[in-house]
Amino acid sequence: MAELLQILVSGLSAGAIYALAAVGFTLLWQASQTINFAQGEFVMLPAFFVLAGMTIFGLPLWAAILTALVLSLVVLGAMFKKLIVEPMLPHGTLPLVIATIALGILMKESVKEFYSAQGQPFPPLFPQHVINFFGASISIQDICNLVVAFAAIISLQLFLGRTRTGRAMQATAQDPRVAEILGVDVKKMVMYTFLINGALAAIASILISPVYLAKFSNGETLGMIAFIAAIVGGFNQIKGALLGGLLIGVIDNLAAVYVSAEYRTAIPLILLIVIIMVRPQGILGTPEGRTV
Amino acid sequence: MLKSLLTGTALAAGLGFAAQAETVHIANIAELSGAGAAAGSVWADGVHLAIDEINESGGILGMKVDMREYDSQTDPLQSRALVQKAIDEGAFALLGTVYSSSTVVNMLVAQQNGIPQFTGSEAPSITEKGNPYIFRTTFGAQKGMPKIGAYLKDTLGVTKIAIAWANTEYGKGGHDAFSAVAEEMGLDIVADVASEQGQADFSADVLKIKNSGAEAVFVYLTEEESARFLIEAEKQGLDVPKVGDTVLTSQKVIDLAGGAAEGALGHVGLSADAPVPLLQEMDAKFTERFGYRPDHNAIKGYIGAYSIKYGAEIVGEIDSQKLTDAMHGLCLDAEEYPGVLMDICWDENGEVARESFMVEVKNDAQEITTILPPN
């Protein structure tokens, strides 16, 4: 029982971080029909913003994190939309998909070039203590990661559901033409979505890097897991992406402990195949799509 | 006009030949990117330091070394192609690769071409295949395992052991060698956890070990994975001794894992913290030039480059086959050949015999606890 509890907490902690990236996938899809195959690299890059802030500019950790957050909004949000999505989108989804794949490669190789191919230590954000809970050793870091990731997603849900801007963003996602007729500034709402994705990627990056280390290739795995999580949960629902992320985090840990550590990476893929065959819209997705 | 053109061409060709004849071409094939970059790029820096020193002090047999570097991207097939490319481009001797999974594949190409290869790989299988052209720069994992087994049993007094190992050629070699020693010594392996190359999440691995009842864990992973394992072990409060061979307590892992490496124990073949003046001198030069301390891979790269120089000078000419023949059974005394840093011998299989150390990580550095004799 104690072992299961530990697996659950550890899996939920990792899964919540995957969910942040997965939510970004669904947001961009909803707002602009963009499938961002550079999403993994979006999660990889902010950690290097933090490291550069600390090592090159001598900033303390908190200031480096704030700077990284701002840079992520600018680079991964606004610049991504202006320089990649807007010019490519009129040509259709496929050219945009290819453009995001190319962007991912560019980001990865740039980090490798400027910051070396080696993994870099990343300072821990939370105390490295363990608490005993019903016989299970629960890491404070896992709990904090879980809390921060959930806080981010709940805040996003509240923003989308309880604020005027959030509702305008939902209206834009549901039908941009009607939203425009109703006086919504559609371009601005789409831009907000990209900024939110940049912020979510930054939070995921900063939470995961103390354990995974900061490395140029981190996005390969993270992007794939987030993409699978978004499909499993439902590509057109934030709550679906959240569920998908948590599910994959927990299943991955359960599989590694009770099935086989060697085949753990295959389990999410098996889940993906099963979901596509049984419920193609995802666990919480809707067949018609287009709601945030 | 034609005559002068021909004369000019002949002169240019002659000058080119003369320039070529004054250099010795050595190739370094290393993991400069990919999962093995932490090992390969450090190895490469060790090689650079040695080659520059060699060139500054007159080269090899009076000829400058032309060192060409190739990035295997930690891909065995890529490394194989690059070894062939390096040989086609005229390499007289090869350095690298570091990852055993690559070396077992690419050393066959060097063998087919009759080119000696000085590797940083430690998998036992490397020198067990009867390839006369392969030479280690440190001893294989099988040599360290009896020392680690004895340390676990006699010094730490444990009987139940967990193994966390990399599912690669390097990891399998170490795992099999350690398992055999554990069985021989009556150590009970209660958890046997394999992980993939480049694995980022070790939470399940650590949990499995933690709940196995193991009194100590033997960690046989590569640099970044070792660091991630130690970080996760600290996160989950795995408070049994973490013991490794060479990598676990290397400076690279200490730097990556930070405080999580504190207290890790290990057997190491080469350490910048060893009480050996030549090693300390190399440590100082390396740190000054590259801005970080050398780990075992950097020292191996350094020794590899100097081994080629000394071997060629003992032979007295640049001849790949003669160098290969001379290296078998060769012993180099560090007083006479300071570039090898410590007395070293190669046997008929290219395996190395040299002193080694037991270390503990204290205050973000290796602290030598025992000096062990060559075996």
Short mmCIF file of C-alpha atoms in Angstrom, two decimals, chain A residues 2-3 6-7 10-11 13-14 18 112 117-122 128-130 137-142 145 210-213 215-218 221 249 252-254 256-265, chain B residues 32-39 41-42 45 71 73 165 167 192-196 198-205 207-208 210-211 223-225 227-228 231-232 234-237 252 255-258 292:
data_model
loop_
_atom_site.label_atom_id
_atom_site.label_comp_id
_atom_site.label_asym_id
_atom_site.label_seq_id
_atom_site.Cartn_x
_atom_site.Cartn_y
_atom_site.Cartn_z
CA ALA A 2 2.82 2.37 0.97
CA GLU A 3 4.61 1.49 -2.26
CA GLN A 6 4.61 6.49 -3.43
CA ILE A 7 4.16 5.45 -7.05
CA SER A 10 5.63 10.33 -7.94
CA GLY A 11 3.60 9.56 -11.07
CA SER A 13 4.07 14.80 -9.93
CA ALA A 14 5.68 13.90 -13.25
CA TYR A 18 3.53 16.54 -18.71
CA LYS A 112 23.64 22.53 -28.23
CA ALA A 117 25.60 19.06 -25.69
CA GLN A 118 26.10 18.06 -22.07
CA GLY A 119 23.40 17.99 -19.43
CA GLN A 120 23.61 20.94 -17.05
CA PRO A 121 22.83 20.90 -13.35
CA PHE A 122 19.76 22.94 -12.49
CA GLN A 128 15.06 18.07 -0.76
CA HIS A 129 13.24 16.54 2.21
CA VAL A 130 11.10 13.46 2.51
CA SER A 137 8.22 8.27 1.85
CA ILE A 138 6.81 11.25 -0.01
CA SER A 139 9.20 13.78 -1.51
CA ILE A 140 8.50 17.44 -0.74
CA GLN A 141 9.73 18.24 -4.24
CA ASP A 142 7.09 15.94 -5.78
CA ASN A 145 5.72 20.19 -8.32
CA PRO A 210 16.15 20.02 -11.33
CA VAL A 211 15.52 16.27 -11.66
CA TYR A 212 16.00 15.65 -15.40
CA LEU A 213 18.94 18.13 -15.70
CA LYS A 215 19.77 19.27 -21.70
CA PHE A 216 19.27 20.24 -25.32
CA SER A 217 17.65 16.89 -26.12
CA ASN A 218 15.11 16.90 -23.26
CA THR A 221 10.91 12.78 -24.85
CA GLY A 249 2.76 9.84 -15.46
CA ASP A 252 4.63 4.97 -16.64
CA ASN A 253 5.64 4.59 -12.99
CA LEU A 254 3.32 1.66 -12.35
CA ALA A 256 8.24 0.45 -14.47
CA VAL A 257 7.72 -0.99 -10.98
CA TYR A 258 5.21 -3.80 -11.59
CA VAL A 259 5.66 -4.76 -15.24
CA SER A 260 9.11 -4.07 -16.63
CA ALA A 261 11.50 -1.14 -16.44
CA GLU A 262 12.87 -2.13 -19.86
CA TYR A 263 9.51 -1.79 -21.61
CA ARG A 264 8.18 1.23 -19.72
CA THR A 265 8.47 3.55 -22.71
CA LEU B 32 30.68 15.03 -28.84
CA SER B 33 26.88 15.10 -28.91
CA GLY B 34 24.00 12.78 -28.06
CA ALA B 35 23.54 10.84 -24.85
CA GLY B 36 27.28 10.30 -24.41
CA ALA B 37 28.35 13.92 -24.76
CA ALA B 38 29.14 14.21 -21.05
CA ALA B 39 31.76 11.50 -21.45
CA SER B 41 33.44 15.86 -24.91
CA VAL B 42 35.45 15.61 -21.70
CA ASP B 45 39.32 17.94 -24.03
CA ASP B 71 31.58 13.38 -33.65
CA GLN B 73 26.79 11.52 -31.95
CA TRP B 165 22.50 -0.58 -14.43
CA ASN B 167 20.92 -1.46 -20.57
CA ASP B 192 18.09 -5.88 -10.52
CA VAL B 193 16.94 -2.68 -12.27
CA ALA B 194 17.93 -1.91 -15.84
CA SER B 195 17.44 1.53 -17.38
CA GLU B 196 17.64 2.87 -20.90
CA GLY B 198 19.32 8.73 -21.86
CA GLN B 199 16.59 7.84 -19.33
CA ALA B 200 15.40 10.95 -17.51
CA ASP B 201 12.94 9.64 -14.93
CA PHE B 202 14.44 7.34 -12.27
CA SER B 203 11.60 7.57 -9.77
CA ALA B 204 10.34 4.03 -10.37
CA ASP B 205 13.87 2.60 -10.40
CA LEU B 207 11.38 3.14 -5.57
CA LYS B 208 11.90 -0.45 -6.63
CA LYS B 210 14.07 1.22 -1.88
CA ASN B 211 11.36 -1.35 -1.35
CA GLU B 223 27.35 10.12 -16.29
CA GLU B 224 24.05 11.95 -16.73
CA GLU B 225 21.99 8.91 -15.76
CA ALA B 227 23.47 12.07 -11.68
CA ARG B 228 19.72 11.70 -12.27
CA ILE B 231 19.14 13.22 -7.46
CA GLU B 232 16.11 10.92 -7.42
CA GLU B 234 18.07 11.91 -2.53
CA LYS B 235 14.55 13.06 -3.42
CA GLN B 236 13.07 9.76 -2.25
CA GLY B 237 15.34 9.43 0.79
CA LYS B 252 31.23 15.11 -13.91
CA ASP B 255 29.03 18.51 -10.71
CA LEU B 256 25.73 17.40 -12.25
CA ALA B 257 24.21 15.87 -9.12
CA GLY B 258 25.41 18.58 -6.76
CA TYR B 292 36.41 22.70 -15.10
#
